[in-house]
Coordinates of C-alpha atoms and ligand atoms in Angstrom, one line a residue:
X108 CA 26.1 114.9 -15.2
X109 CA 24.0 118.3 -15.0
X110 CA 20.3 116.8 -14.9
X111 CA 19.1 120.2 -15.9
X112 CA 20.8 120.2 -19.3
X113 CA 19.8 117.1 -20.1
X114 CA 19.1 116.7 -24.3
X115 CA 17.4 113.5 -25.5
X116 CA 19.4 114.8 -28.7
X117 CA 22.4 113.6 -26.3
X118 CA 21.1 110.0 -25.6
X119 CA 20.5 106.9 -28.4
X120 CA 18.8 103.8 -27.4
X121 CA 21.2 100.8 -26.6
X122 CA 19.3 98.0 -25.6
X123 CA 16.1 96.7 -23.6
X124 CA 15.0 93.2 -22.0
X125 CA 11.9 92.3 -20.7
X126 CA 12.0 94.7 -17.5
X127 CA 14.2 97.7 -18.7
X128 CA 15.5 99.9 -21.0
X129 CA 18.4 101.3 -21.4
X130 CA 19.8 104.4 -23.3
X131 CA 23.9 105.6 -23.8
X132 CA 25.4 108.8 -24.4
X133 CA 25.6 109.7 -28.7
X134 CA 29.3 110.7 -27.9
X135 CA 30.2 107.6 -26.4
X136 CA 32.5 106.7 -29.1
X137 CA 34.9 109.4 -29.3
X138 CA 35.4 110.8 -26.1
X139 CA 38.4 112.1 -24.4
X140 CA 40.0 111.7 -21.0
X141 CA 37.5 113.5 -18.4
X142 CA 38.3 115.9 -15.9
X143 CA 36.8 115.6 -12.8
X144 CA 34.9 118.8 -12.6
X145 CA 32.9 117.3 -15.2
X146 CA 31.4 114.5 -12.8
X147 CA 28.7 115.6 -10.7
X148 CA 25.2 113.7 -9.7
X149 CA 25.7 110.5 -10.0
X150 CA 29.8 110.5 -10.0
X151 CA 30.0 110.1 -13.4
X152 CA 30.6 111.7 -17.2
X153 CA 27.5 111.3 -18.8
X154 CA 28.9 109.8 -21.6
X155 CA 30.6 106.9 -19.8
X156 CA 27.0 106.2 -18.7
X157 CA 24.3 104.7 -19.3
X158 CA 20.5 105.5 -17.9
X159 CA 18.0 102.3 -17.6
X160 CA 14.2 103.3 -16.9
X161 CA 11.9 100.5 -16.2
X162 CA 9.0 98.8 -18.5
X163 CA 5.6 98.3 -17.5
X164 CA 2.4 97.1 -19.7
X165 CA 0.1 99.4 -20.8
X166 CA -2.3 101.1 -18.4
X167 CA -0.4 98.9 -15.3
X168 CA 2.0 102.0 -14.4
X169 CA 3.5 102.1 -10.8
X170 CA 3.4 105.1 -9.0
X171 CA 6.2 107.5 -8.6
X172 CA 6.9 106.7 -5.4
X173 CA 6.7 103.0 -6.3
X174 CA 9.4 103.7 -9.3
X175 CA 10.9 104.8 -6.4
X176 CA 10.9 102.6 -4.0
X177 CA 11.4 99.4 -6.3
X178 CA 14.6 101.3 -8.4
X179 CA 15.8 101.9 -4.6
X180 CA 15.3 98.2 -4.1
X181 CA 17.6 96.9 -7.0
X182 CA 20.4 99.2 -6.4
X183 CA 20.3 98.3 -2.2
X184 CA 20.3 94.5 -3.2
X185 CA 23.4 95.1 -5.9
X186 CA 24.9 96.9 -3.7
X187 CA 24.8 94.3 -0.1
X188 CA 23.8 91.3 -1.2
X189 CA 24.9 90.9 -5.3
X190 CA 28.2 92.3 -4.5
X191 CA 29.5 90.2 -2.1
X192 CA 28.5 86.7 -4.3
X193 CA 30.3 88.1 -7.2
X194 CA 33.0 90.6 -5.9
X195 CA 33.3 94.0 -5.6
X196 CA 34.9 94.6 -9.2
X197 CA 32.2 92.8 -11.2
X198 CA 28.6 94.3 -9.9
X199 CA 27.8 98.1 -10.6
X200 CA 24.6 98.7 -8.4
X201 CA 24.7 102.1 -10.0
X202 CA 22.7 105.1 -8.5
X203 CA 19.2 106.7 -8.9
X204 CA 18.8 109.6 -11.0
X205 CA 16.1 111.8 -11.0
X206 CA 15.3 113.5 -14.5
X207 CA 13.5 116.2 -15.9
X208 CA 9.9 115.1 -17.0
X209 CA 10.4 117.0 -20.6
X210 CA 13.7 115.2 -21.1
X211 CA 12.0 111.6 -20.4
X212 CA 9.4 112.0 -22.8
X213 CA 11.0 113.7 -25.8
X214 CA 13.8 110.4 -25.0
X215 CA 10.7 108.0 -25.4
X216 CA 9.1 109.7 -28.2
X217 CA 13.3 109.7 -30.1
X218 CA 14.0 106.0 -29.2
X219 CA 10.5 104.9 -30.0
X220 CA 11.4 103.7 -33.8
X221 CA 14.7 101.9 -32.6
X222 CA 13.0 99.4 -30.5
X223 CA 12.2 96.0 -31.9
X224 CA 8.6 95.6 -31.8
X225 CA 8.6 92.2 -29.7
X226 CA 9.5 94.4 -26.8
X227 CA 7.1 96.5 -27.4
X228 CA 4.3 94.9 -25.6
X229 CA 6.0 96.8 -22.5
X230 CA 6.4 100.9 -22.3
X231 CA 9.3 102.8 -21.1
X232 CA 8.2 104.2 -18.0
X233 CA 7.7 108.3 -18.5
X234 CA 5.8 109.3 -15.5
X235 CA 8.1 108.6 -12.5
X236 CA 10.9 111.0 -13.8
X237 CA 13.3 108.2 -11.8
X238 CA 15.9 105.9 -13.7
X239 CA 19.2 104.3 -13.2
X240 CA 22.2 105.8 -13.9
X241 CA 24.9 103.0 -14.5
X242 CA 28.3 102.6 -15.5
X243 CA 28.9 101.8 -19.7
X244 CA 29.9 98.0 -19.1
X245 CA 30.1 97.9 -22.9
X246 CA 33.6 100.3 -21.7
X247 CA 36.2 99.0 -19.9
X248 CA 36.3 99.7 -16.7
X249 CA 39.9 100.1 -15.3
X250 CA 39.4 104.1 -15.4
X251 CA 37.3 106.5 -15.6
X252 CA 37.9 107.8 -19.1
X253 CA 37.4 106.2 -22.2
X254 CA 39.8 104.4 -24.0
X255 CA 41.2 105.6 -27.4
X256 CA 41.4 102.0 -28.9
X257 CA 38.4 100.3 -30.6
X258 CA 36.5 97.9 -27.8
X259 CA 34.9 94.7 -28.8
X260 CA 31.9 93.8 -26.1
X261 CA 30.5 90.4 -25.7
X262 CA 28.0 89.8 -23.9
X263 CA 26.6 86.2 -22.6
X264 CA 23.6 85.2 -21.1
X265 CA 24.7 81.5 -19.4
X266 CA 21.5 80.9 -18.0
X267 CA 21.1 77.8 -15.1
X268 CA 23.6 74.6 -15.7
X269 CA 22.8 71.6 -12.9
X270 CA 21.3 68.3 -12.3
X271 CA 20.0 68.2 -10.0
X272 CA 20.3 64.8 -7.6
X273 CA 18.0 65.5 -4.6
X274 CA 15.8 62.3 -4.1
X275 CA 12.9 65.3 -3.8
X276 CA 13.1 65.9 -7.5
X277 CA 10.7 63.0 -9.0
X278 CA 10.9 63.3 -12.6
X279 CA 13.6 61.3 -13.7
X280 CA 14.3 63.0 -16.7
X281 CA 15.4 65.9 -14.5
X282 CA 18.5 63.7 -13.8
X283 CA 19.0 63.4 -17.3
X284 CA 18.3 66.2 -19.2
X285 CA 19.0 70.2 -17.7
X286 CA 15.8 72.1 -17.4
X287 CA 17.5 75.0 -19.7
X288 CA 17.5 72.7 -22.8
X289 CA 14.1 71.3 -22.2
X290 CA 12.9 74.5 -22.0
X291 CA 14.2 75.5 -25.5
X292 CA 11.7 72.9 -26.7
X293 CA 8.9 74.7 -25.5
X294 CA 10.4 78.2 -26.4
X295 CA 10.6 76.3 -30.1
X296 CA 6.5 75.7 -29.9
X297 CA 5.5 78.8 -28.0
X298 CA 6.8 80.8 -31.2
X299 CA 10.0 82.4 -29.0
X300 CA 12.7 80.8 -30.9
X301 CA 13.2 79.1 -34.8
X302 CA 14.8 76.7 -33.0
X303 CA 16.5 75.1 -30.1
X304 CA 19.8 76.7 -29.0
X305 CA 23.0 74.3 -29.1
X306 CA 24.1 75.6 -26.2
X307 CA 24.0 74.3 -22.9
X308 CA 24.8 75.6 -19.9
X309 CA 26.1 72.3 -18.6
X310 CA 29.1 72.8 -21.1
X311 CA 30.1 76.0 -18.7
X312 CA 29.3 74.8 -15.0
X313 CA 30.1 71.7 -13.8
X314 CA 28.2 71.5 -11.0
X315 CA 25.9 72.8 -8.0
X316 CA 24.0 76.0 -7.8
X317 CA 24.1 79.0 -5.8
X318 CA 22.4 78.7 -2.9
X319 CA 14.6 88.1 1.6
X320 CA 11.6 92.8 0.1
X321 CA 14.6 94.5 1.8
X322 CA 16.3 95.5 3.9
X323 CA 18.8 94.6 1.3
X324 CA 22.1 95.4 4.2
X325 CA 25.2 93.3 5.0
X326 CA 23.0 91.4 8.0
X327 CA 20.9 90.1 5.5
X328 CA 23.7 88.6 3.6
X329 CA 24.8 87.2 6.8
X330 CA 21.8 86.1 7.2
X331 CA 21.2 84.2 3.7
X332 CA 25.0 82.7 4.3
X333 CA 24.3 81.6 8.2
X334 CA 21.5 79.1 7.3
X335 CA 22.0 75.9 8.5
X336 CA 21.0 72.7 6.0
X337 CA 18.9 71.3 8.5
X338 CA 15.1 72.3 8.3
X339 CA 14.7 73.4 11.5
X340 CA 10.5 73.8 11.2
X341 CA 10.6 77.5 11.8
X342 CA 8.9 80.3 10.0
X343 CA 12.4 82.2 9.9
X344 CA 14.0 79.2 8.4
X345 CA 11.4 78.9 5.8
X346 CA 11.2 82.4 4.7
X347 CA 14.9 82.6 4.5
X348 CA 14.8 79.6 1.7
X349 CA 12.4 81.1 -0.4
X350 CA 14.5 83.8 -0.2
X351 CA 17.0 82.0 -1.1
X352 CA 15.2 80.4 -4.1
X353 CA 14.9 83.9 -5.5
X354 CA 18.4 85.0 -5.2
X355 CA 19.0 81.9 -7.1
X356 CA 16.8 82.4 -9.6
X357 CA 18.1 85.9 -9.8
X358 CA 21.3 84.8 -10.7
X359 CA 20.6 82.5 -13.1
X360 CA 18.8 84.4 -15.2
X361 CA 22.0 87.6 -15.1
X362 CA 24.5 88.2 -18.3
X363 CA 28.1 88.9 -18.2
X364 CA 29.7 91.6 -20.2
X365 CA 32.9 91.4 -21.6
X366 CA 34.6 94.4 -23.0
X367 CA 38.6 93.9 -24.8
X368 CA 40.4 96.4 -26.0
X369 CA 44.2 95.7 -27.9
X370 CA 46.9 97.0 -25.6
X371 CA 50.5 97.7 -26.2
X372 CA 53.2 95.7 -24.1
X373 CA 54.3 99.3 -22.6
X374 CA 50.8 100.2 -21.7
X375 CA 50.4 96.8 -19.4
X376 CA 49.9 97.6 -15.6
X377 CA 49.5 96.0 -12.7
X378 CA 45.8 98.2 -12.7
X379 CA 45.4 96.8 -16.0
X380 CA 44.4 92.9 -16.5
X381 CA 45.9 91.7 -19.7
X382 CA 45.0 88.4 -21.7
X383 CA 47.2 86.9 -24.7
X384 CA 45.4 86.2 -28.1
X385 CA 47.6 85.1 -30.2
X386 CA 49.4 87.7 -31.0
X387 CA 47.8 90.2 -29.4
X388 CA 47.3 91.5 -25.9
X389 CA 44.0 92.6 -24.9
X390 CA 42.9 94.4 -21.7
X391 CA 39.4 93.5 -20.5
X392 CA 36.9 94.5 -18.0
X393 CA 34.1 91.6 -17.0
X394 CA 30.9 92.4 -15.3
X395 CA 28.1 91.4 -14.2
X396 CA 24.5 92.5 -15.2
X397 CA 20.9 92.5 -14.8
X398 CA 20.6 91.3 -11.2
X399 CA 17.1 92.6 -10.6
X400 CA 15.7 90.6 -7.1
X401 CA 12.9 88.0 -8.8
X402 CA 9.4 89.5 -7.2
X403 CA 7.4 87.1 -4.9
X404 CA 5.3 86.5 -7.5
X405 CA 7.8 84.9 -9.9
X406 CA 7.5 81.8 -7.4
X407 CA 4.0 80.1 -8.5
X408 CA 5.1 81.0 -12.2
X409 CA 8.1 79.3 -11.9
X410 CA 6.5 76.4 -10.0
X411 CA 4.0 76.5 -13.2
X412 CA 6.3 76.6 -16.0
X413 CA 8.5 73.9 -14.9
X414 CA 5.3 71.6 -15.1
X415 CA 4.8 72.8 -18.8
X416 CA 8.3 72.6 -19.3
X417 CA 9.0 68.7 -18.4
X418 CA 5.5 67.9 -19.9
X419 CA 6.0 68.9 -23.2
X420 CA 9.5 67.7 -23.0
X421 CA 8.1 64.3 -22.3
X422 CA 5.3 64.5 -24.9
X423 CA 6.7 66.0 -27.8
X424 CA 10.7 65.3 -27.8
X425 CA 11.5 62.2 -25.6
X426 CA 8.2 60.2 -26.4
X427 CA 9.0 60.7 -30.4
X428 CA 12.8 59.9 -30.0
X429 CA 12.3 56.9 -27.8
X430 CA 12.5 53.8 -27.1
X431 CA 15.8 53.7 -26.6
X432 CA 16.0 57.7 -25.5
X433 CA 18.9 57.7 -28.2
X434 CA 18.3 61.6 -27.8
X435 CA 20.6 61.6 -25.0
X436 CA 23.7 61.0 -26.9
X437 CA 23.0 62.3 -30.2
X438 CA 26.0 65.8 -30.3
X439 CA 25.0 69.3 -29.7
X440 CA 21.6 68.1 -29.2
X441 CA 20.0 68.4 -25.7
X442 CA 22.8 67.9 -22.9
X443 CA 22.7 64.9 -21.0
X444 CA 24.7 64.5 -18.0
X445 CA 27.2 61.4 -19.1
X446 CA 29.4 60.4 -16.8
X447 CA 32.7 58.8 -16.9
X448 CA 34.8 57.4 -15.3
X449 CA 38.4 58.8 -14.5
Ligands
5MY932 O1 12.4 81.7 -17.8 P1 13.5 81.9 -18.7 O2 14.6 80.9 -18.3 O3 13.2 81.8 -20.1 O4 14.2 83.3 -18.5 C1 13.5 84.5 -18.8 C2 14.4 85.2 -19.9 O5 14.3 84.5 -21.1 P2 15.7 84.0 -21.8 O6 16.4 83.1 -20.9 O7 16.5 85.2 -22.2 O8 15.1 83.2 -23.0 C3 13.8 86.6 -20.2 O9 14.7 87.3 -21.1 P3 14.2 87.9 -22.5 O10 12.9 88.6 -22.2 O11 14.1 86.7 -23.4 O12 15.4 88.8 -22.8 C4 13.7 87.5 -18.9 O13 15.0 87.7 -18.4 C5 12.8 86.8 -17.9 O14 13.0 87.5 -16.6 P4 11.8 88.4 -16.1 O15 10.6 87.5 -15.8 O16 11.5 89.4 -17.1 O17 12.3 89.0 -14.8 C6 13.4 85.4 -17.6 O18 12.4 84.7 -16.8 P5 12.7 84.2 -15.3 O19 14.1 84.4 -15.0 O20 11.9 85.1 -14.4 O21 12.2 82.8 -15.3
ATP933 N1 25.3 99.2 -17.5 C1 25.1 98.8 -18.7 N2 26.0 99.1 -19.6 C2 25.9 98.8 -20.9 N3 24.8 98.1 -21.4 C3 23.8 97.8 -20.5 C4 23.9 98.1 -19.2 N4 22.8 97.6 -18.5 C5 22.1 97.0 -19.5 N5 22.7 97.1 -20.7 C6 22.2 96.5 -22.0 O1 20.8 96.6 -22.0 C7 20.2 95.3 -22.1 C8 18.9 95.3 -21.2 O2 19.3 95.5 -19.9 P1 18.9 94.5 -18.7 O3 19.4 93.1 -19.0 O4 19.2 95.1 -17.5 O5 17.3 94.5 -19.0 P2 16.2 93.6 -18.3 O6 14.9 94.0 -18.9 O7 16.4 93.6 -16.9 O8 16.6 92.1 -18.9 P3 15.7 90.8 -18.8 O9 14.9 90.6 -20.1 O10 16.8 89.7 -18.8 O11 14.9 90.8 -17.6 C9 21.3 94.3 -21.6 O12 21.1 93.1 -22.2 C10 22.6 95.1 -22.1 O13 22.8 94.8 -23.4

């Protein structure tokens, strides 16, 4: 990708969350096998990528050289620590980019009227010049060049599914009830959502969870795995759980992206994973997005929230469907854990 060329006629906005926002090549549709002299920067054709700039609020920019430091952060933790929980195939730490000024602003002014106002309350960041330059996981991903059949992406957000049954956690409806699905309660009141979701995430895991600012390396993955169970009273040993907690949190908040495309019998490879639909065979590519480190600061939030949560969870939905909390078994309605015997 020639940063100097660069033409926010080029780019289209694809998506943003509550951190980032992402843009993808016009031409990614109809593109042709690529050469390799066309790769250059960030190994890549610029239309099999995808740039993501971060957000901030109004007036609360970071400096360049914080862009900087924090974009450097996300790809070093994809990269040593993300990467070796998920596997090598499904986490694209991507690279840094740095862009021309011009080009960033004319791109914010172009993508401006595509973005849905409730995201608005955040502003693509303009000033640093630095983004991400990622792989198209809306693509498949067996090879570098983009597929001549039509690609159906789906992409999934399975959010946190446990119960937990430490004797620390106190609240017996946290035994009962997962903490995702109370939470859609108070989404429901806080204006978020119409409704509650039917999902649960309980329906996709079946049980326990996944158990440090940088250096995000191999020793501290090492390090994260080597910790004992045993609280052994030390600072190191303490600092390594929070850090810990984060990762956790981290991944529960990720998405997956899943990208099929129809493939011929002849075209099947041993590079090439294949699923049967029906009558149809489909090659895919799966990976996993959005795993941004959760700042320090998330902690007392967190620690907030999950009070609000469980309170107005006992307030407003268990109080009103008691006495006999028949809510736990009514279908599709909050998840309980049930269990039985086998
Ligand atoms: O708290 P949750 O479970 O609602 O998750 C938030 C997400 O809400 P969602 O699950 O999509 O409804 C929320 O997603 P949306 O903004 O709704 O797309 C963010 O991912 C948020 O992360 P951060 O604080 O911006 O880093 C997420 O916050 P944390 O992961 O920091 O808690
Ligand atoms: N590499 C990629 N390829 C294709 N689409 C992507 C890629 N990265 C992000 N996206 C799209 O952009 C959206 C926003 O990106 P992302 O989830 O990273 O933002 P975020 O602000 O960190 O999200 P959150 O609100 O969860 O914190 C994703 O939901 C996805 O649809």
């Amino acid at each position: 990708m020639e940063v100097e060329k660069m033409d926010e006629n080029e780019w289209k906005y694809h998506g943003e969350g509550n951190q980032s926002l992402v843009v993808s090549h016009c031409q990614d549709d109809y593109v042709e096998v690529l050469q390799d002299k066309d790769f250059s920067q960030c190994g890549f054709d610029s239309r099999c990528v995808v740039l993501r700039f971060l957000k901030s609020p109004p007036n609360q920019n970071m400096t360049s050289e914080e862009i900087l430091h924090h974009l450097q952060n996300i790809v070093d933790f994809g990269k040593h620590v993300m990467k070796q929980f998920f596997g090598e195939n499904y986490v694209h730490h991507g690279e840094i980019i740095q862009l021309p000024l011009d080009f960033v602003r004319q791109l914010c002014l172009k993508i401006q009227p595509e973005r849905p106002e409730s995201r608005c309350d955040k502003d693509m960041d303009t000033l640093s010049g630095y983004a991400m330059c990622l792989p198209n996981l809306t693509r498949l991903q067996t090879y570098r060049f983009v597929e001549p059949r039509p690609i159906l992406c789906i992409e999934i957000k399975p959010k946190c599914g446990f119960i937990p049954f430490s004797s620390h956690v106190s609240q017996e409806v946290k035994h009962k009830v997962c903490r995702y699905c109370m939470h859609q309660h108070l989404k429901v009141a806080n204006g978020k959502w119409k409704r509650p979701s039917k999902y649960c995430p309980l329906d996709l895991f079946s049980g326990s969870t996944l158990q440090i600012d940088g250096p995000y390396n191999e020793a501290f993955y090492e390090k994260l795995l080597d910790l004992s169970t045993e609280d052994d009273g030390t600072i190191a040993f303490a600092l390594t759980k929070v850090q810990q907690y984060r990762i956790a949190m981290t991944a529960k908040d990720c998405s997956i992206m899943i990208a099929l495309s129809p493939c011929l019998q002849d075209e099947c490879s041993e590079q090439r994973p294949v699923v049967l639909a029906s009558k149809t065979r489909l090659t895919f590519s799966v990976s996993v997005l959005d795993l941004d480190l959760k700042p320090y600061e998330s902690i007392p939030h967190q620690h907030k929230l999950d009070g609000k949560i469980v309170n107005y969870y006992l307030k407003n939905v268990q109080a009103k469907d008691d006495p006999v909390m028949s809510s736990l078994f009514k279908e599709n309605e909050d998840c309980t854990l049930v269990l039985h015997k086998v």
